[in-house]
């Protein structure tokens, strides 16, 4: 997986906001898994993964359902960000 950028964090939150709160931890892990698969595919085949993008969260989320970027970081946005960051940190230091 490519290094995370601030735009990736926004993209992940936009994807997590689509699903009910209990489903967000599982979706966060799935987003990271798909992004990792896409990046490995990109490296191996020198082109984007046909279903998961270029190996960035931004490219993956752009392919699926997402809410518009909110005007400000309300409590729900912050909770989704926390869920996503928890999933990132659970993967270990190589992904931070």
PDB file of N, CA and C in Angstrom:
ATOM      1  N   UNK A   1       0.835  -1.170   0.000  1.00  0.00           N
ATOM      2  CA  UNK A   1       0.000   0.000   0.000  1.00  0.00           C
ATOM      3  C   UNK A   1       0.885   1.240   0.000  1.00  0.00           C
ATOM      4  N   UNK A   2       0.510   2.213  -0.779  1.00  0.00           N
ATOM      5  CA  UNK A   2       1.264   3.460  -0.816  1.00  0.00           C
ATOM      6  C   UNK A   2       1.090   4.222   0.505  1.00  0.00           C
ATOM      7  N   UNK A   3       2.008   5.137   0.798  1.00  0.00           N
ATOM      8  CA  UNK A   3       1.867   5.914   2.035  1.00  0.00           C
ATOM      9  C   UNK A   3       0.548   6.691   2.053  1.00  0.00           C
ATOM     10  N   UNK A   4      -0.009   6.822   3.236  1.00  0.00           N
ATOM     11  CA  UNK A   4      -1.255   7.567   3.390  1.00  0.00           C
ATOM     12  C   UNK A   4      -0.998   9.069   3.354  1.00  0.00           C
ATOM     13  N   UNK A   5      -1.851   9.769   2.650  1.00  0.00           N
ATOM     14  CA  UNK A   5      -1.826  11.220   2.583  1.00  0.00           C
ATOM     15  C   UNK A   5      -3.110  11.767   3.204  1.00  0.00           C
ATOM     16  N   UNK A   6      -3.141  13.039   3.569  1.00  0.00           N
ATOM     17  CA  UNK A   6      -4.379  13.593   4.138  1.00  0.00           C
ATOM     18  C   UNK A   6      -5.594  13.374   3.240  1.00  0.00           C
ATOM     19  N   UNK A   7      -5.419  13.458   1.934  1.00  0.00           N
ATOM     20  CA  UNK A   7      -6.548  13.223   1.026  1.00  0.00           C
ATOM     21  C   UNK A   7      -7.065  11.788   1.131  1.00  0.00           C
ATOM     22  N   UNK A   8      -6.185  10.834   1.421  1.00  0.00           N
ATOM     23  CA  UNK A   8      -6.615   9.445   1.613  1.00  0.00           C
ATOM     24  C   UNK A   8      -7.489   9.309   2.852  1.00  0.00           C
ATOM     25  N   UNK A   9      -7.144  10.040   3.905  1.00  0.00           N
ATOM     26  CA  UNK A   9      -7.935   9.985   5.135  1.00  0.00           C
ATOM     27  C   UNK A   9      -9.339  10.533   4.875  1.00  0.00           C
ATOM     28  N   UNK A  10      -9.424  11.652   4.170  1.00  0.00           N
ATOM     29  CA  UNK A  10     -10.741  12.187   3.812  1.00  0.00           C
ATOM     30  C   UNK A  10     -11.524  11.190   2.973  1.00  0.00           C
ATOM     31  N   UNK A  11     -10.863  10.565   2.014  1.00  0.00           N
ATOM     32  CA  UNK A  11     -11.537   9.597   1.150  1.00  0.00           C
ATOM     33  C   UNK A  11     -12.064   8.412   1.963  1.00  0.00           C
ATOM     34  N   UNK A  12     -11.265   7.920   2.882  1.00  0.00           N
ATOM     35  CA  UNK A  12     -11.702   6.795   3.715  1.00  0.00           C
ATOM     36  C   UNK A  12     -12.920   7.177   4.545  1.00  0.00           C
ATOM     37  N   UNK A  13     -12.894   8.348   5.134  1.00  0.00           N
ATOM     38  CA  UNK A  13     -14.041   8.800   5.931  1.00  0.00           C
ATOM     39  C   UNK A  13     -15.278   8.916   5.053  1.00  0.00           C
ATOM     40  N   UNK A  14     -15.131   9.440   3.856  1.00  0.00           N
ATOM     41  CA  UNK A  14     -16.267   9.563   2.946  1.00  0.00           C
ATOM     42  C   UNK A  14     -16.882   8.202   2.614  1.00  0.00           C
ATOM     43  N   UNK A  15     -16.056   7.174   2.519  1.00  0.00           N
ATOM     44  CA  UNK A  15     -16.565   5.821   2.268  1.00  0.00           C
ATOM     45  C   UNK A  15     -17.217   5.249   3.528  1.00  0.00           C
ATOM     46  N   UNK A  16     -16.626   5.485   4.681  1.00  0.00           N
ATOM     47  CA  UNK A  16     -17.182   4.955   5.927  1.00  0.00           C
ATOM     48  C   UNK A  16     -18.515   5.597   6.280  1.00  0.00           C
ATOM     49  N   UNK A  17     -18.697   6.856   5.925  1.00  0.00           N
ATOM     50  CA  UNK A  17     -19.953   7.544   6.228  1.00  0.00           C
ATOM     51  C   UNK A  17     -21.146   6.963   5.476  1.00  0.00           C
ATOM     52  N   UNK A  18     -20.895   6.180   4.449  1.00  0.00           N
ATOM     53  CA  UNK A  18     -21.974   5.578   3.665  1.00  0.00           C
ATOM     54  C   UNK A  18     -22.666   4.456   4.434  1.00  0.00           C
ATOM     55  N   UNK A  19     -21.922   3.753   5.272  1.00  0.00           N
ATOM     56  CA  UNK A  19     -22.467   2.566   5.940  1.00  0.00           C
ATOM     57  C   UNK A  19     -22.831   2.877   7.396  1.00  0.00           C
ATOM     58  N   UNK A  20     -23.719   2.074   7.997  1.00  0.00           N
ATOM     59  CA  UNK A  20     -24.048   2.263   9.407  1.00  0.00           C
ATOM     60  C   UNK A  20     -22.818   2.072  10.305  1.00  0.00           C
ATOM     61  N   UNK A  21     -22.816   2.729  11.437  1.00  0.00           N
ATOM     62  CA  UNK A  21     -21.674   2.716  12.354  1.00  0.00           C
ATOM     63  C   UNK A  21     -21.148   1.316  12.687  1.00  0.00           C
ATOM     64  N   UNK A  22     -22.008   0.332  12.934  1.00  0.00           N
ATOM     65  CA  UNK A  22     -21.468  -0.999  13.278  1.00  0.00           C
ATOM     66  C   UNK A  22     -20.664  -1.658  12.151  1.00  0.00           C
ATOM     67  N   UNK A  23     -20.892  -1.250  10.911  1.00  0.00           N
ATOM     68  CA  UNK A  23     -20.193  -1.847   9.768  1.00  0.00           C
ATOM     69  C   UNK A  23     -18.887  -1.133   9.434  1.00  0.00           C
ATOM     70  N   UNK A  24     -18.628  -0.009  10.054  1.00  0.00           N
ATOM     71  CA  UNK A  24     -17.465   0.803   9.689  1.00  0.00           C
ATOM     72  C   UNK A  24     -16.119   0.148   9.983  1.00  0.00           C
ATOM     73  N   UNK A  25     -15.928  -0.516  11.124  1.00  0.00           N
ATOM     74  CA  UNK A  25     -14.620  -1.154  11.343  1.00  0.00           C
ATOM     75  C   UNK A  25     -14.287  -2.202  10.279  1.00  0.00           C
ATOM     76  N   UNK A  26     -15.268  -3.003   9.915  1.00  0.00           N
ATOM     77  CA  UNK A  26     -15.034  -4.029   8.893  1.00  0.00           C
ATOM     78  C   UNK A  26     -14.735  -3.388   7.542  1.00  0.00           C
ATOM     79  N   UNK A  27     -15.452  -2.328   7.199  1.00  0.00           N
ATOM     80  CA  UNK A  27     -15.200  -1.647   5.928  1.00  0.00           C
ATOM     81  C   UNK A  27     -13.824  -0.998   5.926  1.00  0.00           C
ATOM     82  N   UNK A  28     -13.393  -0.456   7.054  1.00  0.00           N
ATOM     83  CA  UNK A  28     -12.062   0.164   7.126  1.00  0.00           C
ATOM     84  C   UNK A  28     -10.977  -0.859   6.800  1.00  0.00           C
ATOM     85  N   UNK A  29     -11.089  -2.037   7.362  1.00  0.00           N
ATOM     86  CA  UNK A  29     -10.122  -3.103   7.084  1.00  0.00           C
ATOM     87  C   UNK A  29     -10.203  -3.520   5.618  1.00  0.00           C
ATOM     88  N   UNK A  30     -11.402  -3.626   5.094  1.00  0.00           N
ATOM     89  CA  UNK A  30     -11.583  -4.005   3.688  1.00  0.00           C
ATOM     90  C   UNK A  30     -10.964  -2.971   2.750  1.00  0.00           C
ATOM     91  N   UNK A  31     -11.142  -1.697   3.065  1.00  0.00           N
ATOM     92  CA  UNK A  31     -10.530  -0.649   2.243  1.00  0.00           C
ATOM     93  C   UNK A  31      -9.011  -0.787   2.225  1.00  0.00           C
ATOM     94  N   UNK A  32      -8.425  -1.038   3.384  1.00  0.00           N
ATOM     95  CA  UNK A  32      -6.972  -1.208   3.456  1.00  0.00           C
ATOM     96  C   UNK A  32      -6.518  -2.446   2.697  1.00  0.00           C
ATOM     97  N   UNK A  33      -7.266  -3.536   2.833  1.00  0.00           N
ATOM     98  CA  UNK A  33      -6.913  -4.771   2.115  1.00  0.00           C
ATOM     99  C   UNK A  33      -6.964  -4.570   0.599  1.00  0.00           C
ATOM    100  N   UNK A  34      -8.033  -3.941   0.127  1.00  0.00           N
ATOM    101  CA  UNK A  34      -8.173  -3.724  -1.324  1.00  0.00           C
ATOM    102  C   UNK A  34      -7.099  -2.776  -1.850  1.00  0.00           C
ATOM    103  N   UNK A  35      -6.771  -1.772  -1.055  1.00  0.00           N
ATOM    104  CA  UNK A  35      -5.728  -0.834  -1.471  1.00  0.00           C
ATOM    105  C   UNK A  35      -4.389  -1.542  -1.567  1.00  0.00           C
ATOM    106  N   UNK A  36      -4.119  -2.424  -0.640  1.00  0.00           N
ATOM    107  CA  UNK A  36      -2.876  -3.195  -0.667  1.00  0.00           C
ATOM    108  C   UNK A  36      -2.825  -4.097  -1.904  1.00  0.00           C
ATOM    109  N   UNK A  37      -3.931  -4.769  -2.193  1.00  0.00           N
ATOM    110  CA  UNK A  37      -4.001  -5.618  -3.389  1.00  0.00           C
ATOM    111  C   UNK A  37      -3.760  -4.778  -4.648  1.00  0.00           C
ATOM    112  N   UNK A  38      -4.386  -3.613  -4.698  1.00  0.00           N
ATOM    113  CA  UNK A  38      -4.237  -2.748  -5.876  1.00  0.00           C
ATOM    114  C   UNK A  38      -2.797  -2.295  -6.059  1.00  0.00           C
ATOM    115  N   UNK A  39      -2.137  -1.938  -4.966  1.00  0.00           N
ATOM    116  CA  UNK A  39      -0.759  -1.474  -5.085  1.00  0.00           C
ATOM    117  C   UNK A  39       0.161  -2.603  -5.530  1.00  0.00           C
ATOM    118  N   UNK A  40      -0.030  -3.795  -5.006  1.00  0.00           N
ATOM    119  CA  UNK A  40       0.783  -4.939  -5.439  1.00  0.00           C
ATOM    120  C   UNK A  40       0.559  -5.247  -6.923  1.00  0.00           C
ATOM    121  N   UNK A  41      -0.704  -5.148  -7.348  1.00  0.00           N
ATOM    122  CA  UNK A  41      -1.030  -5.367  -8.757  1.00  0.00           C
ATOM    123  C   UNK A  41      -0.347  -4.323  -9.625  1.00  0.00           C
ATOM    124  N   UNK A  42      -0.424  -3.058  -9.200  1.00  0.00           N
ATOM    125  CA  UNK A  42       0.191  -1.959  -9.954  1.00  0.00           C
ATOM    126  C   UNK A  42       1.692  -2.167 -10.103  1.00  0.00           C
ATOM    127  N   UNK A  43       2.338  -2.585  -9.034  1.00  0.00           N
ATOM    128  CA  UNK A  43       3.779  -2.818  -9.080  1.00  0.00           C
ATOM    129  C   UNK A  43       4.106  -3.984 -10.017  1.00  0.00           C
ATOM    130  N   UNK A  44       3.331  -5.030  -9.918  1.00  0.00           N
ATOM    131  CA  UNK A  44       3.612  -6.235 -10.715  1.00  0.00           C
ATOM    132  C   UNK A  44       3.301  -6.060 -12.196  1.00  0.00           C
ATOM    133  N   UNK A  45       2.179  -5.375 -12.502  1.00  0.00           N
ATOM    134  CA  UNK A  45       1.711  -5.289 -13.895  1.00  0.00           C
ATOM    135  C   UNK A  45       1.906  -3.914 -14.527  1.00  0.00           C
ATOM    136  N   UNK A  46       2.398  -2.980 -13.759  1.00  0.00           N
ATOM    137  CA  UNK A  46       2.654  -1.612 -14.240  1.00  0.00           C
ATOM    138  C   UNK A  46       1.397  -0.950 -14.802  1.00  0.00           C
ATOM    139  N   UNK A  47       0.283  -1.209 -14.159  1.00  0.00           N
ATOM    140  CA  UNK A  47      -0.981  -0.552 -14.508  1.00  0.00           C
ATOM    141  C   UNK A  47      -1.928  -0.674 -13.307  1.00  0.00           C
ATOM    142  N   UNK A  48      -2.956   0.157 -13.252  1.00  0.00           N
ATOM    143  CA  UNK A  48      -3.888   0.099 -12.119  1.00  0.00           C
ATOM    144  C   UNK A  48      -4.648  -1.228 -12.076  1.00  0.00           C
ATOM    145  N   UNK A  49      -5.028  -1.613 -10.892  1.00  0.00           N
ATOM    146  CA  UNK A  49      -5.895  -2.785 -10.714  1.00  0.00           C
ATOM    147  C   UNK A  49      -7.246  -2.454 -11.356  1.00  0.00           C
ATOM    148  N   UNK A  50      -7.837  -3.376 -12.110  1.00  0.00           N
ATOM    149  CA  UNK A  50      -9.079  -3.062 -12.819  1.00  0.00           C
ATOM    150  C   UNK A  50     -10.266  -2.733 -11.908  1.00  0.00           C
ATOM    151  N   UNK A  51     -10.270  -3.242 -10.685  1.00  0.00           N
ATOM    152  CA  UNK A  51     -11.402  -2.984  -9.790  1.00  0.00           C
ATOM    153  C   UNK A  51     -11.047  -2.122  -8.586  1.00  0.00           C
ATOM    154  N   UNK A  52      -9.756  -2.021  -8.241  1.00  0.00           N
ATOM    155  CA  UNK A  52      -9.372  -1.353  -6.996  1.00  0.00           C
ATOM    156  C   UNK A  52      -8.501  -0.120  -7.180  1.00  0.00           C
ATOM    157  N   UNK A  53      -8.164   0.246  -8.384  1.00  0.00           N
ATOM    158  CA  UNK A  53      -7.423   1.475  -8.614  1.00  0.00           C
ATOM    159  C   UNK A  53      -5.916   1.332  -8.555  1.00  0.00           C
ATOM    160  N   UNK A  54      -5.259   2.425  -8.191  1.00  0.00           N
ATOM    161  CA  UNK A  54      -3.805   2.540  -8.311  1.00  0.00           C
ATOM    162  C   UNK A  54      -3.018   2.196  -7.057  1.00  0.00           C
ATOM    163  N   UNK A  55      -3.700   1.804  -6.000  1.00  0.00           N
ATOM    164  CA  UNK A  55      -2.996   1.485  -4.760  1.00  0.00           C
ATOM    165  C   UNK A  55      -3.055   2.597  -3.737  1.00  0.00           C
ATOM    166  N   UNK A  56      -3.885   3.610  -3.996  1.00  0.00           N
ATOM    167  CA  UNK A  56      -4.143   4.648  -3.002  1.00  0.00           C
ATOM    168  C   UNK A  56      -5.593   4.537  -2.555  1.00  0.00           C
ATOM    169  N   UNK A  57      -5.849   4.957  -1.348  1.00  0.00           N
ATOM    170  CA  UNK A  57      -7.233   4.968  -0.878  1.00  0.00           C
ATOM    171  C   UNK A  57      -8.087   5.919  -1.697  1.00  0.00           C
ATOM    172  N   UNK A  58      -7.511   7.025  -2.099  1.00  0.00           N
ATOM    173  CA  UNK A  58      -8.254   7.996  -2.889  1.00  0.00           C
ATOM    174  C   UNK A  58      -8.754   7.372  -4.190  1.00  0.00           C
ATOM    175  N   UNK A  59      -7.908   6.605  -4.864  1.00  0.00           N
ATOM    176  CA  UNK A  59      -8.330   5.991  -6.126  1.00  0.00           C
ATOM    177  C   UNK A  59      -9.360   4.886  -5.897  1.00  0.00           C
ATOM    178  N   UNK A  60      -9.232   4.141  -4.812  1.00  0.00           N
ATOM    179  CA  UNK A  60     -10.203   3.085  -4.506  1.00  0.00           C
ATOM    180  C   UNK A  60     -11.565   3.678  -4.177  1.00  0.00           C
ATOM    181  N   UNK A  61     -11.589   4.653  -3.309  1.00  0.00           N
ATOM    182  CA  UNK A  61     -12.860   5.242  -2.885  1.00  0.00           C
ATOM    183  C   UNK A  61     -13.553   5.946  -4.048  1.00  0.00           C
ATOM    184  N   UNK A  62     -12.779   6.497  -4.962  1.00  0.00           N
ATOM    185  CA  UNK A  62     -13.369   7.157  -6.127  1.00  0.00           C
ATOM    186  C   UNK A  62     -14.178   6.190  -6.988  1.00  0.00           C
ATOM    187  N   UNK A  63     -13.910   4.906  -6.869  1.00  0.00           N
ATOM    188  CA  UNK A  63     -14.603   3.893  -7.666  1.00  0.00           C
ATOM    189  C   UNK A  63     -15.907   3.414  -7.042  1.00  0.00           C
ATOM    190  N   UNK A  64     -16.166   3.780  -5.794  1.00  0.00           N
ATOM    191  CA  UNK A  64     -17.329   3.246  -5.093  1.00  0.00           C
ATOM    192  C   UNK A  64     -18.196   4.325  -4.484  1.00  0.00           C
ATOM    193  N   UNK A  65     -19.172   3.900  -3.687  1.00  0.00           N
ATOM    194  CA  UNK A  65     -20.064   4.880  -3.061  1.00  0.00           C
ATOM    195  C   UNK A  65     -19.338   5.688  -1.992  1.00  0.00           C
ATOM    196  N   UNK A  66     -19.658   6.966  -1.936  1.00  0.00           N
ATOM    197  CA  UNK A  66     -19.072   7.854  -0.943  1.00  0.00           C
ATOM    198  C   UNK A  66     -19.977   9.060  -0.784  1.00  0.00           C
ATOM    199  N   UNK A  67     -19.902   9.689   0.350  1.00  0.00           N
ATOM    200  CA  UNK A  67     -20.658  10.918   0.570  1.00  0.00           C
ATOM    201  C   UNK A  67     -19.785  12.093   0.135  1.00  0.00           C
ATOM    202  N   UNK A  68     -20.388  13.237  -0.139  1.00  0.00           N
ATOM    203  CA  UNK A  68     -19.577  14.417  -0.436  1.00  0.00           C
ATOM    204  C   UNK A  68     -18.718  14.789   0.769  1.00  0.00           C
ATOM    205  N   UNK A  69     -17.616  15.436   0.509  1.00  0.00           N
ATOM    206  CA  UNK A  69     -16.750  15.890   1.587  1.00  0.00           C
ATOM    207  C   UNK A  69     -17.498  16.930   2.405  1.00  0.00           C
ATOM    208  N   UNK A  70     -17.621  16.700   3.719  1.00  0.00           N
ATOM    209  CA  UNK A  70     -18.361  17.667   4.538  1.00  0.00           C
ATOM    210  C   UNK A  70     -17.628  19.007   4.637  1.00  0.00           C
ATOM    211  N   UNK A  71     -18.383  20.036   4.985  1.00  0.00           N
ATOM    212  CA  UNK A  71     -17.811  21.379   5.134  1.00  0.00           C
ATOM    213  C   UNK A  71     -16.917  21.490   6.358  1.00  0.00           C
ATOM    214  N   UNK A  72     -17.191  20.678   7.360  1.00  0.00           N
ATOM    215  CA  UNK A  72     -16.394  20.712   8.586  1.00  0.00           C
ATOM    216  C   UNK A  72     -16.348  19.308   9.192  1.00  0.00           C
ATOM    217  N   UNK A  73     -15.462  19.142  10.126  1.00  0.00           N
ATOM    218  CA  UNK A  73     -15.272  17.835  10.773  1.00  0.00           C
ATOM    219  C   UNK A  73     -16.181  17.745  11.995  1.00  0.00           C
ATOM    220  N   UNK A  74     -17.398  17.264  11.786  1.00  0.00           N
ATOM    221  CA  UNK A  74     -18.321  17.109  12.904  1.00  0.00           C
ATOM    222  C   UNK A  74     -18.000  15.828  13.664  1.00  0.00           C
ATOM    223  N   UNK A  75     -18.805  15.520  14.674  1.00  0.00           N
ATOM    224  CA  UNK A  75     -18.537  14.353  15.520  1.00  0.00           C
ATOM    225  C   UNK A  75     -18.551  13.054  14.722  1.00  0.00           C
ATOM    226  N   UNK A  76     -19.471  12.921  13.784  1.00  0.00           N
ATOM    227  CA  UNK A  76     -19.554  11.694  12.994  1.00  0.00           C
ATOM    228  C   UNK A  76     -18.317  11.528  12.116  1.00  0.00           C
ATOM    229  N   UNK A  77     -17.875  12.619  11.501  1.00  0.00           N
ATOM    230  CA  UNK A  77     -16.652  12.581  10.707  1.00  0.00           C
ATOM    231  C   UNK A  77     -15.484  12.125  11.578  1.00  0.00           C
ATOM    232  N   UNK A  78     -15.347  12.729  12.761  1.00  0.00           N
ATOM    233  CA  UNK A  78     -14.239  12.392  13.652  1.00  0.00           C
ATOM    234  C   UNK A  78     -14.296  10.935  14.106  1.00  0.00           C
ATOM    235  N   UNK A  79     -15.490  10.430  14.364  1.00  0.00           N
ATOM    236  CA  UNK A  79     -15.622   9.018  14.757  1.00  0.00           C
ATOM    237  C   UNK A  79     -15.206   8.095  13.612  1.00  0.00           C
ATOM    238  N   UNK A  80     -15.599   8.439  12.389  1.00  0.00           N
ATOM    239  CA  UNK A  80     -15.188   7.624  11.237  1.00  0.00           C
ATOM    240  C   UNK A  80     -13.675   7.682  11.052  1.00  0.00           C
ATOM    241  N   UNK A  81     -13.102   8.849  11.229  1.00  0.00           N
ATOM    242  CA  UNK A  81     -11.648   8.980  11.124  1.00  0.00           C
ATOM    243  C   UNK A  81     -10.964   8.126  12.183  1.00  0.00           C
ATOM    244  N   UNK A  82     -11.505   8.128  13.389  1.00  0.00           N
ATOM    245  CA  UNK A  82     -10.934   7.318  14.468  1.00  0.00           C
ATOM    246  C   UNK A  82     -11.018   5.824  14.138  1.00  0.00           C
ATOM    247  N   UNK A  83     -12.140   5.393  13.592  1.00  0.00           N
ATOM    248  CA  UNK A  83     -12.297   3.987  13.192  1.00  0.00           C
ATOM    249  C   UNK A  83     -11.255   3.628  12.147  1.00  0.00           C
ATOM    250  N   UNK A  84     -11.083   4.498  11.164  1.00  0.00           N
ATOM    251  CA  UNK A  84     -10.128   4.216  10.106  1.00  0.00           C
ATOM    252  C   UNK A  84      -8.694   4.197  10.637  1.00  0.00           C
ATOM    253  N   UNK A  85      -8.345   5.179  11.448  1.00  0.00           N
ATOM    254  CA  UNK A  85      -6.984   5.227  12.001  1.00  0.00           C
ATOM    255  C   UNK A  85      -6.707   4.021  12.887  1.00  0.00           C
ATOM    256  N   UNK A  86      -7.702   3.557  13.600  1.00  0.00           N
ATOM    257  CA  UNK A  86      -7.541   2.343  14.411  1.00  0.00           C
ATOM    258  C   UNK A  86      -7.188   1.161  13.507  1.00  0.00           C
ATOM    259  N   UNK A  87      -7.879   1.046  12.380  1.00  0.00           N
ATOM    260  CA  UNK A  87      -7.596  -0.046  11.438  1.00  0.00           C
ATOM    261  C   UNK A  87      -6.188   0.076  10.869  1.00  0.00           C
ATOM    262  N   UNK A  88      -5.763   1.291  10.573  1.00  0.00           N
ATOM    263  CA  UNK A  88      -4.409   1.511  10.048  1.00  0.00           C
ATOM    264  C   UNK A  88      -3.376   1.109  11.090  1.00  0.00           C
ATOM    265  N   UNK A  89      -3.546   1.581  12.298  1.00  0.00           N
ATOM    266  CA  UNK A  89      -2.567   1.301  13.355  1.00  0.00           C
ATOM    267  C   UNK A  89      -2.544  -0.178  13.738  1.00  0.00           C
ATOM    268  N   UNK A  90      -3.670  -0.854  13.609  1.00  0.00           N
ATOM    269  CA  UNK A  90      -3.723  -2.285  13.916  1.00  0.00           C
ATOM    270  C   UNK A  90      -2.906  -3.106  12.919  1.00  0.00           C
ATOM    271  N   UNK A  91      -2.662  -2.565  11.743  1.00  0.00           N
ATOM    272  CA  UNK A  91      -1.867  -3.272  10.734  1.00  0.00           C
ATOM    273  C   UNK A  91      -0.373  -3.245  11.045  1.00  0.00           C
ATOM    274  N   UNK A  92       0.041  -2.345  11.914  1.00  0.00           N
ATOM    275  CA  UNK A  92       1.441  -2.301  12.301  1.00  0.00           C
ATOM    276  C   UNK A  92       2.153  -1.072  11.788  1.00  0.00           C
ATOM    277  N   UNK A  93       3.361  -0.851  12.289  1.00  0.00           N
ATOM    278  CA  UNK A  93       4.100   0.385  11.975  1.00  0.00           C
ATOM    279  C   UNK A  93       4.484   0.517  10.513  1.00  0.00           C
ATOM    280  N   UNK A  94       4.552  -0.550   9.756  1.00  0.00           N
ATOM    281  CA  UNK A  94       4.936  -0.449   8.354  1.00  0.00           C
ATOM    282  C   UNK A  94       3.872   0.272   7.533  1.00  0.00           C
ATOM    283  N   UNK A  95       2.670   0.431   8.071  1.00  0.00           N
ATOM    284  CA  UNK A  95       1.585   1.072   7.327  1.00  0.00           C
ATOM    285  C   UNK A  95       1.233   2.457   7.847  1.00  0.00           C
ATOM    286  N   UNK A  96       2.074   3.030   8.671  1.00  0.00           N
ATOM    287  CA  UNK A  96       1.752   4.359   9.209  1.00  0.00           C
ATOM    288  C   UNK A  96       2.607   5.404   8.560  1.00  0.00           C
TER     289      UNK A  96
END
